[in-house]
Coordinates of C-alpha atoms in Angstrom, one line a residue:
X1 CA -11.6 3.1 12.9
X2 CA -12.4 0.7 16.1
X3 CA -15.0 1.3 18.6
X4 CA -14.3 3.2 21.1
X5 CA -13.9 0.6 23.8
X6 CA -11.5 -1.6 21.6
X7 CA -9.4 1.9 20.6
X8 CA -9.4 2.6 24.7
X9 CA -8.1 -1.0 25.0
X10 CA -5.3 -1.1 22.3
X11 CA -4.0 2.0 24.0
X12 CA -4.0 0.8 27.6
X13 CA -2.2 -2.3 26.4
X14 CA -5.0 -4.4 28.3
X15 CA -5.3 -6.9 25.2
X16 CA -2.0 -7.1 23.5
X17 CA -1.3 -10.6 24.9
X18 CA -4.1 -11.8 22.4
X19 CA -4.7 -10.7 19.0
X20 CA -8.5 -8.6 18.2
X21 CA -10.9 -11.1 16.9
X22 CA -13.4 -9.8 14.0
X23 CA -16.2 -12.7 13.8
X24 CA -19.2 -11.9 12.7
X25 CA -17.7 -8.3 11.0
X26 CA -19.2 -7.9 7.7
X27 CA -17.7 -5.9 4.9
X28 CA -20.0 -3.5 2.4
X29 CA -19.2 -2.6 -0.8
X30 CA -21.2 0.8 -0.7
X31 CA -21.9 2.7 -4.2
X32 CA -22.9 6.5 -3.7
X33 CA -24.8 7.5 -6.5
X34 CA -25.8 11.0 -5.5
X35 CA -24.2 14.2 -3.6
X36 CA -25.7 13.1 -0.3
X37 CA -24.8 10.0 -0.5
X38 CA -21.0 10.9 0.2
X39 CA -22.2 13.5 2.4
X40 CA -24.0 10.9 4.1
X41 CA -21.0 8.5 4.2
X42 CA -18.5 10.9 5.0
X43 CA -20.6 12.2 8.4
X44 CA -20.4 8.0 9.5
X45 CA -16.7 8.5 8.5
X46 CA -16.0 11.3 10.6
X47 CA -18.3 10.3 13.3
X48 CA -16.1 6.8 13.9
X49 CA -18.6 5.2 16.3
X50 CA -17.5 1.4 15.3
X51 CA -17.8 1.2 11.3
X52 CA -14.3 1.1 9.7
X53 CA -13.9 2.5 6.1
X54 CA -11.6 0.6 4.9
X55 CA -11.9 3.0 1.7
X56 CA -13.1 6.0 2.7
X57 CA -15.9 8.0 0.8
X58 CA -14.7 10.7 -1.4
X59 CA -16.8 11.5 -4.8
X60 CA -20.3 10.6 -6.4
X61 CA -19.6 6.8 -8.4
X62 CA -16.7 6.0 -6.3
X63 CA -17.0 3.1 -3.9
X64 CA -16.8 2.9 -0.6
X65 CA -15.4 -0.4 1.5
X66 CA -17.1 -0.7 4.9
X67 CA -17.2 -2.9 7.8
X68 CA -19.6 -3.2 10.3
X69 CA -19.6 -5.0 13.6
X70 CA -22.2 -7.7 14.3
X71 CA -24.2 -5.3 16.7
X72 CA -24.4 -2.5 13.9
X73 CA -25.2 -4.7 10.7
X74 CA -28.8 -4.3 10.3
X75 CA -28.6 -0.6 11.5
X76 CA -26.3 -0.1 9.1
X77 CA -28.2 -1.5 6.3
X78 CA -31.8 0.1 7.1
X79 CA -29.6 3.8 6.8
X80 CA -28.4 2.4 3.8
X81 CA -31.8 1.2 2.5
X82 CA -33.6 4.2 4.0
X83 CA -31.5 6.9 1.5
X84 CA -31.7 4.5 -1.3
X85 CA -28.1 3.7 -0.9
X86 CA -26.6 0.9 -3.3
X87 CA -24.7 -1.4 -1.4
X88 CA -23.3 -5.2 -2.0
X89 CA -22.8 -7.6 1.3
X90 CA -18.8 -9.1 0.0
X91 CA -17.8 -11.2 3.5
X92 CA -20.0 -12.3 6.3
X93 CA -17.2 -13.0 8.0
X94 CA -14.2 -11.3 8.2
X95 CA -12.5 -13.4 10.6
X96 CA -12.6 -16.1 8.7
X97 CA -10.7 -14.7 5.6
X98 CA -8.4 -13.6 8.0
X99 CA -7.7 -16.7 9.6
X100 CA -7.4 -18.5 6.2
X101 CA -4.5 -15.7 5.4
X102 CA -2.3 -16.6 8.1
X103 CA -3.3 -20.9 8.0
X104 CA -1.9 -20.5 4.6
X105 CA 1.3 -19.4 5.2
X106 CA 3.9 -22.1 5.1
X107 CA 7.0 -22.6 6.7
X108 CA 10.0 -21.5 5.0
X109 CA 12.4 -24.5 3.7
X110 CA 16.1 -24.6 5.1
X111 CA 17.3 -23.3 2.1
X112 CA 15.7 -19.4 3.4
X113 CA 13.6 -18.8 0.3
X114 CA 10.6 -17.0 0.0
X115 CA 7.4 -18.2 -1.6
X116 CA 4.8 -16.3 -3.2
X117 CA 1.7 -18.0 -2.4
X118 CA 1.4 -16.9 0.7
X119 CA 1.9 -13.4 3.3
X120 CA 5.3 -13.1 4.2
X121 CA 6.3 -11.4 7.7
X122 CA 9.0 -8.8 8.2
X123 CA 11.7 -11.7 9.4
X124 CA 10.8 -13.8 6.7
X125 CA 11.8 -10.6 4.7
X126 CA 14.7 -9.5 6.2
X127 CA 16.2 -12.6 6.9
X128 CA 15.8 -13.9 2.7
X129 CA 17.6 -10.5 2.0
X130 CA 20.6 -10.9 3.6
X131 CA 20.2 -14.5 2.5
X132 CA 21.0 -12.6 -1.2
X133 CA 23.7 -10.9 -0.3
X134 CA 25.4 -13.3 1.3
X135 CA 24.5 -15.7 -2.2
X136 CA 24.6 -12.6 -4.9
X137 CA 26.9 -10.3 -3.1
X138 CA 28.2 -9.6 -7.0
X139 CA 25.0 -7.5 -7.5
X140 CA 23.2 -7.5 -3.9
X141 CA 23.8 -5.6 -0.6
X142 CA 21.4 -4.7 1.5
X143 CA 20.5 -1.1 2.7
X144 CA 18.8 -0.2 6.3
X145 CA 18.1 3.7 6.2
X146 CA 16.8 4.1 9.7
X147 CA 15.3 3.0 12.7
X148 CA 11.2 2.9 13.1
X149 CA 9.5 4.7 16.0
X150 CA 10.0 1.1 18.2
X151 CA 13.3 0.5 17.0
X152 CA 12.8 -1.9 13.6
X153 CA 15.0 -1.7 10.8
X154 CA 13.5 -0.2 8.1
X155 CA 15.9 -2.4 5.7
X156 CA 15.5 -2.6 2.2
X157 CA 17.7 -4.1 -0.9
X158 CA 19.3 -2.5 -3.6
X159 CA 20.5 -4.1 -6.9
X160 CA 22.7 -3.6 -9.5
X161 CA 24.1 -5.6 -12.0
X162 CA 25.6 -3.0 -14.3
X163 CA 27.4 0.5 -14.2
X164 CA 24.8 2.5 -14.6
X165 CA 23.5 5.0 -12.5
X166 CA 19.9 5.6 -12.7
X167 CA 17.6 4.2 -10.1
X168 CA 14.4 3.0 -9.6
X169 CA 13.1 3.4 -6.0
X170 CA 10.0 1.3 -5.3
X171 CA 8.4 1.3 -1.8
X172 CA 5.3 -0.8 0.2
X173 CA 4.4 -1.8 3.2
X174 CA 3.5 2.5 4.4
X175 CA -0.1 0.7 5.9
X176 CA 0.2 -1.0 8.6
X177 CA -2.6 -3.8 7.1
X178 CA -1.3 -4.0 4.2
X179 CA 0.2 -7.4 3.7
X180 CA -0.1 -7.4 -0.2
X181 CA 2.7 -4.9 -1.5
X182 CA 5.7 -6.3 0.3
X183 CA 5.2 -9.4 -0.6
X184 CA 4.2 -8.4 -4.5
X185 CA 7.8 -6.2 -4.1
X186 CA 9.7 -8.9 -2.6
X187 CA 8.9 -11.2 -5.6
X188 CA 10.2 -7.8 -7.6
X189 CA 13.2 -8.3 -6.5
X190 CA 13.7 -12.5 -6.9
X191 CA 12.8 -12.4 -10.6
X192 CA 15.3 -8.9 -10.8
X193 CA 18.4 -10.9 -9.0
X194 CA 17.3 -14.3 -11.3
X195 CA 17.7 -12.5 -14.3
X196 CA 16.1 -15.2 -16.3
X197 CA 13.4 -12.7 -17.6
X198 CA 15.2 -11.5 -20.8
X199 CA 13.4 -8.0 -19.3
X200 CA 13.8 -8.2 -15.9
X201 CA 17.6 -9.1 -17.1
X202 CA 17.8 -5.9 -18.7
X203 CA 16.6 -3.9 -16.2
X204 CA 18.9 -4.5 -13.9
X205 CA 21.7 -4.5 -16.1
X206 CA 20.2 -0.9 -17.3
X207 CA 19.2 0.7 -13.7
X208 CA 19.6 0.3 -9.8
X209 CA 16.8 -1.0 -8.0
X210 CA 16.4 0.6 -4.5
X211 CA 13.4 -1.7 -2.6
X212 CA 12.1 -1.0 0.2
X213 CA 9.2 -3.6 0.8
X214 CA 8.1 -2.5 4.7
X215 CA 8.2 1.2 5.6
X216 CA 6.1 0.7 8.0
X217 CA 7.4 -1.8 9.8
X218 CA 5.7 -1.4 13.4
X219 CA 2.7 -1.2 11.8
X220 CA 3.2 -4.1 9.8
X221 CA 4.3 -6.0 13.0
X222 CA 1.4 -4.6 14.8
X223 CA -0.8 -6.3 12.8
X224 CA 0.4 -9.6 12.9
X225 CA 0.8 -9.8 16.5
X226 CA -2.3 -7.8 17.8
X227 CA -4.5 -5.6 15.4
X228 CA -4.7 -6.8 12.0
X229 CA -6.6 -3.7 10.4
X230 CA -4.2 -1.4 12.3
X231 CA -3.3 1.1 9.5
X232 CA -0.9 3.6 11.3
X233 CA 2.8 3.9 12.1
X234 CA 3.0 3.0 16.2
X235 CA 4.5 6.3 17.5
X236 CA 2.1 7.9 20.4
X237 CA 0.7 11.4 19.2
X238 CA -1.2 12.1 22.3
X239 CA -1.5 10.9 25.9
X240 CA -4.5 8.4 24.6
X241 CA -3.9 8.2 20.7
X242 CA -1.6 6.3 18.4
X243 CA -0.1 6.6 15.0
X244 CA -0.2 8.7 12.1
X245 CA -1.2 7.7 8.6
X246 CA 2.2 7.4 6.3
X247 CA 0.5 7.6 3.5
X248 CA -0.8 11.3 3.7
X249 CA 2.7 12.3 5.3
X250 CA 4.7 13.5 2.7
X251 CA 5.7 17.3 1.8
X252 CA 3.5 17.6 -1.2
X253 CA 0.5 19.9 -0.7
X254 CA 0.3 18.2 2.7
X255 CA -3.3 18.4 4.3
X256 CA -4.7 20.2 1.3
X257 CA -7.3 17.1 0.4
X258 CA -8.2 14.1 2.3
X259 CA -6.8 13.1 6.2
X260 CA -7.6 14.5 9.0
X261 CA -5.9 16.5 11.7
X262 CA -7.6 14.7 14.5
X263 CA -5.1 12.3 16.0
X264 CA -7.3 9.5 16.8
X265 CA -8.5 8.9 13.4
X266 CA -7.4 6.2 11.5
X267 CA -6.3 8.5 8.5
X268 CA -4.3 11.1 10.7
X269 CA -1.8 12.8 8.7
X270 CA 0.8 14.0 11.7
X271 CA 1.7 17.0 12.9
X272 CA 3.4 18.7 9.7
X273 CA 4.6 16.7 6.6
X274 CA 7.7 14.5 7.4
X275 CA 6.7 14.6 11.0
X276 CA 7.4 11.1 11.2
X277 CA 10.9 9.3 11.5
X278 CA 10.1 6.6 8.7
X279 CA 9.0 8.7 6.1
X280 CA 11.7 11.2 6.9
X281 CA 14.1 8.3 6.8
X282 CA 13.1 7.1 2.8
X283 CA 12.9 10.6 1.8
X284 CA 16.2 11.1 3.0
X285 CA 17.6 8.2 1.5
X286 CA 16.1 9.2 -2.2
X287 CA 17.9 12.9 -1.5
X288 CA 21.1 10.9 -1.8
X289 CA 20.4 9.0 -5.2
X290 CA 18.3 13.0 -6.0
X291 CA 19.2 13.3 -10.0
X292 CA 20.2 10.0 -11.1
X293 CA 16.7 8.9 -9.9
X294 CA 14.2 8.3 -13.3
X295 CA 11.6 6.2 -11.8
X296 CA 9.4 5.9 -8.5
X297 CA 6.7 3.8 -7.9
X298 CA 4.7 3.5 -4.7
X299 CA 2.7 -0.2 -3.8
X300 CA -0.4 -0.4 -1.8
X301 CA -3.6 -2.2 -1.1
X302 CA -6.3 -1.9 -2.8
X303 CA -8.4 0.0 -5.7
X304 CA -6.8 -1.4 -9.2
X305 CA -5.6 2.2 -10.0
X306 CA -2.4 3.2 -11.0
X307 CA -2.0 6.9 -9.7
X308 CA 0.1 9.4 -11.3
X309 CA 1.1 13.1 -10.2
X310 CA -0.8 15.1 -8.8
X311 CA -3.5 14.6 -6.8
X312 CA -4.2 17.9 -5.6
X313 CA -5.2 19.4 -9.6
X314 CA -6.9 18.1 -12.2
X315 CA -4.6 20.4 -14.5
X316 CA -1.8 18.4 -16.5
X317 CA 1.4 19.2 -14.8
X318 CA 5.1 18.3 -15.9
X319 CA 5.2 15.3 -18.4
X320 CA 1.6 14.3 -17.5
X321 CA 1.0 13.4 -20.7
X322 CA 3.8 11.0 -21.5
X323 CA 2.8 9.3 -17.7
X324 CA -0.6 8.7 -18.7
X325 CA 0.4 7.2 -22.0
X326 CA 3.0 4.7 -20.4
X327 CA 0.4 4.0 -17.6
X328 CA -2.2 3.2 -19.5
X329 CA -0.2 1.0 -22.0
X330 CA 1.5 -0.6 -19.0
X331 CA -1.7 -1.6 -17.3
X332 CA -2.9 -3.2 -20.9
X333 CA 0.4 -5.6 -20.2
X334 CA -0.7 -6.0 -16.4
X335 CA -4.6 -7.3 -17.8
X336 CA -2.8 -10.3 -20.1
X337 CA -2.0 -12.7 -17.7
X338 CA -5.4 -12.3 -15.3
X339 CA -8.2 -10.0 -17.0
X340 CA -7.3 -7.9 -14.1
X341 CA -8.1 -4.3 -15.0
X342 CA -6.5 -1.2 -13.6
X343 CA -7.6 2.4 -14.0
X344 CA -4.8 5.3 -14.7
X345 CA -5.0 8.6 -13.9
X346 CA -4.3 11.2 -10.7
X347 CA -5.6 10.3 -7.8
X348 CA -8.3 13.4 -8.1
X349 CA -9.4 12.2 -11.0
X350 CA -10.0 8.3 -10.4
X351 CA -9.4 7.7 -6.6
X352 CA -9.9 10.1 -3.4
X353 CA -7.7 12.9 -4.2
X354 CA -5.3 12.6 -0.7
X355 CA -2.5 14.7 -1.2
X356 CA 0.9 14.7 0.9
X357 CA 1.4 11.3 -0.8
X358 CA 4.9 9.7 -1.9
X359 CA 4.8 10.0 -5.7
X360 CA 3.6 13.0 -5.8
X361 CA 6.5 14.6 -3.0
X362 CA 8.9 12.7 -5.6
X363 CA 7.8 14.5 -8.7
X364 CA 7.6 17.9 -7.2
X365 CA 11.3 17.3 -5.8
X366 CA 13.0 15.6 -8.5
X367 CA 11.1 15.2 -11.2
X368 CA 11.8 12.1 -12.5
X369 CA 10.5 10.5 -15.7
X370 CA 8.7 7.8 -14.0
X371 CA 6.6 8.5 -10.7
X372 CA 3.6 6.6 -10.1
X373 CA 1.4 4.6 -7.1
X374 CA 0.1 1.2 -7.6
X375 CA -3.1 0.5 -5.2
X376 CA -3.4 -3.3 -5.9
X377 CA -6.0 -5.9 -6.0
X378 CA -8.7 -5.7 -5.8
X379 CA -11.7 -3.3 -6.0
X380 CA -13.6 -4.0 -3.0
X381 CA -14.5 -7.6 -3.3
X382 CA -12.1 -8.4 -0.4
X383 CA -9.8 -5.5 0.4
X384 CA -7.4 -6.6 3.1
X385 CA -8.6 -9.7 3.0
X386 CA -7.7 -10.5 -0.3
X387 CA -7.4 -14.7 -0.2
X388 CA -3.7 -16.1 -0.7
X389 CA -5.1 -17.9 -4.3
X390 CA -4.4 -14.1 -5.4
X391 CA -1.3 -13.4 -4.1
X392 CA 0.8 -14.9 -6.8
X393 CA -1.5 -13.7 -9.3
X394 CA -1.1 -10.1 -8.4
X395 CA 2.9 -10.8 -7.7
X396 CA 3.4 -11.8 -11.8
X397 CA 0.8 -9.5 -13.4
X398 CA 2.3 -6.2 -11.3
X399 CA 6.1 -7.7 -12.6
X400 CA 4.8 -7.6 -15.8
X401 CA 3.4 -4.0 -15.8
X402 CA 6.5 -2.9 -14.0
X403 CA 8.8 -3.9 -16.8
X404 CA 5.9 -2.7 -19.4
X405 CA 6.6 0.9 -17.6
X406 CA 10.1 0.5 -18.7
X407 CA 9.4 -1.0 -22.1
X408 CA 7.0 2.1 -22.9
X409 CA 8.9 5.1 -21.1
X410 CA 11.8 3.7 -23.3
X411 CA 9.5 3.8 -26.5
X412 CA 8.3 7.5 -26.4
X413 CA 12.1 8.6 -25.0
X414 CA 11.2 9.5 -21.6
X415 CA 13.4 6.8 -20.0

């Protein structure tokens, strides 16, 4: 994902007193058009001699997000040019998008709440929930389910304002760069404790919300102090490599498609599925809630695409159907507010096709009604960069697709 020197330096601990610098890093949104174009892509990919695929190559038509270091641009773009490669310069400077993410970010007001138009760290997070607890303790508590590789909470909050017992488990924060989905989740849950929505209201009168907004929460920390494209958990997996990529982790056709077994890649899926302590920590905690559980849904960053089970077939399995329908109608309810348009369907059919992922372990285990992944805004314009203008935006149009999932499962009698 790094260079090679930088990777060396990360794990020597030579330059964690000062966080990695990207000037002058460019990011590519590259379109293969042809069959060698991916196979051209995906040797760069595996080769990981400095670019860093932010979004990985995986079929003809589907892009690829790139960044190149200032020393490889124009190499980069003549093997581009040379195979008659599409490709579109988005930043010239990463650095500075970077830098304008954290400048943004303002300091929280005596009264511990949150905002929503800017990033918001783990401590910000933690401390606002038990902030709620200690101010809605009548439908509020707050849940830690285990301990990270380093030793961080991997705290989340669970709310209920009726009797029932079906739950919704939502989750974010499984990439370490990923600053988008915990903050999107964390507004989740302020407009479901409000309760001025008449929906959101409803839906926590009607379910229990289990939200966990940071799996990942070395990885998370990682990146604000040190390396802020750092995508792994932080647990050592060899004598000279680090972390393994949560996302691929899970016991569901694990390894079949996508990752890689090579520990110093950046999308290294472990040792086995489960191998590592915070995934085996959520998937324990969903174990206990097992058949009162009717909905999952899984937030990340970034593709528009809301993924539905499974990614390892392109044959309809379970209530395919029915999840299709209510995803696509619940992405027309995300586009109102913004224009922002999201594309349903399994990951093998619209994305990269990655198995051992979350929703997909979920359905196989429990199958509940409602089990789905979000990768949220955008489509490559900025990718982790993604300005704080947007983060608000995404925040309210993802809250309104979340309570159109419940609107429409309700509709067709799934939910």
């Amino acid at each position: 994902m790094f260079t090679k020197l930088l990777v060396l330096s990360i794990l020597s601990g030579s330059i964690l007193s000062d966080k990695v610098r990207y000037d002058n890093y460019t990011l590519y949104k590259v379109q293969p058009e042809r069959e060698e174009h991916v196979a051209f892509l995906k040797d760069l990919f595996e080769a990981d001699d400095g670019l860093d695929f932010w979004k990985p190559p995986s079929v003809v038509g589907e892009y690829v997000s790139v960044v190149a270091p200032p020393e490889m641009r124009a190499e980069f773009e003549l093997a581009l040019s040379k195979r008659s490669i599409s490709s579109e310069l988005m930043l010239e400077n990463i650095q500075e998008a970077f830098d304008a993410q954290v400048v943004s970010r303002r300091k929280r007001e005596s009264s511990r709440e949150l905002f929503w138009t800017n990033y918001q760290t783990i401590e910000d997070i933690y401390d606002w929930f038990n902030y709620l607890a200690e101010t809605r303790s009548d439908i509020v508590s707050v849940v830690t389910i285990g301990q990270s590789y380093e030793g961080r909470n991997i705290t989340g909050i669970k709310i209920a304002r009726g009797t029932g017992k079906k739950a919704f488990v939502l989750e974010g924060g499984q990439v370490g760069a990923d600053w988008l989905s915990p903050t999107v989740l964390t507004y989740l849950v302020d407009q479901l404790v409000k309760g001025t929505d008449a929906e959101a209201r409803a839906a926590s009168e009607d379910f229990e919300w289990h939200i966990f907004p940071i799996v990942n929460p070395d990885g998370h920390q990682f990146t604000q102090d040190s390396v802020r494209l750092w995508v792994k958990n932080r647990r050592p997996t060899t004598r000279t490599t680090i972390g393994v990529d949560l996302t691929k982790n899970w016991n569901s056709q694990w390894g079949i498609i996508g990752g890689s077994f090579t520990p110093a890649a950046s999308n290294y899926i472990g040792l086995g599925p489960f191998s590592e302590v915070e995934t085996r920590s959520l998937a324990r905690y969903i174990e206990g809630i097992g058949p009162n559980l009717v909905g999952f849904l899984s937030l990340r960053s970034f593709g528009q695409r809301l993924l539905v089970p499974f990614a390892h077939s392109t044959v309809p399995m379970y209530n395919y159907q029915d999840v299709l329908t209510v995803g696509r109608r619940a992405m027309g309810s995300l586009s109102v507010r913004y224009g922002t348009l999201y594309i349903t369907g399994t990951s093998r059919l619209v994305h990269s096709g990655n198995t051992g992922a979350a929703e997909d372990w979920v359905k196989h285990r429990f199958n509940p009604p409602i089990s789905a992944a979000y990768l949220l805004r955008d489509t490559g314009s900025w990718g982790y960069t993604l300005p704080v203008n947007q983060v608000l935006p995404t925040c309210e149009e993802t809250f309104d697709s979340v309570m159109a999932v419940i609107r429409e499962a309700k509709f067709i009698n799934i939910l």
